[in-house]
Amino acid sequence: MQQVDLDEAKIIAEVKADDTHNFERLFNKYHPIIKKMRQKYTIRSFDWDDWMQEGRIVFFNSVVNYDADLKITLGAFFKNNFRNRIFSILRFEMAYKRKAGFAAQSLEELEEAETLGQQVSRITPQNQLMVKETYAEYETLLSPFEKEVSVLLFQGLRPDQIADRLGYDVAKIENALLRCKQKLSRQLYEHR
């Protein structure tokens, strides 16, 4: 096993101590791992910026959780963590595609939805408060771009309309919406 060089060990210690001024320098050293993963796996509508954002998040978490005593290099640790993250995104994407097959509704289902709507109208004030708090926490997890896209979506705009309004590709908007949905799902799951 390759030992962590002194400079790298120092930067790792700094990042763990909340001093991230050398983080980018260390990240650039391992950034080819992201390129290799991108060549190996395809995530629909993920552009290079999305890959880099995911890579940077996973790399930061890898550095914070890295333990040199485990006799594994930081590069191998990051590569394994990043591969796991990509697999999670791919699993989510596949589940989302399968869900689309269940979207067709019969007349009976629409009548059931009306009954459900009547039940929803009886939501208690405590439940409303919990939903508001959960949503407020969710908003803090979003980047400024994701928040802007999320607000427009909740205003009823479709991804293509959001792309037109903000001047971006529809793929970039769909990526942002995917990240928003993932964050919202995690937030709702944690509050169960």
XYZ file of C-alpha atoms in Angstrom, residues 11-12 14-16 18-30 52-53 55-64 74 78:
32
model
C -4.339 18.890 3.910
C -6.523 16.008 5.135
C -6.747 20.714 7.798
C -10.028 19.721 6.116
C -11.003 17.613 9.128
C -12.704 22.791 9.074
C -9.834 24.546 7.271
C -10.647 24.009 3.592
C -8.325 26.529 1.939
C -6.209 23.709 0.380
C -9.156 21.417 -0.376
C -9.367 22.360 -4.050
C -5.671 21.575 -4.570
C -6.165 18.097 -3.117
C -9.404 17.602 -5.067
C -7.664 18.440 -8.356
C -5.222 15.595 -7.713
C -8.067 13.042 -7.641
C -18.010 17.579 -10.754
C -20.541 18.679 -8.123
C -17.538 14.312 -7.163
C -16.673 17.305 -4.994
C -19.328 16.392 -2.416
C -18.254 12.746 -2.264
C -14.570 13.721 -2.158
C -15.155 16.112 0.732
C -17.029 13.414 2.667
C -14.276 10.923 1.809
C -11.587 13.246 3.175
C -13.552 13.923 6.356
C -7.358 8.240 -0.108
C -12.708 8.133 -2.789
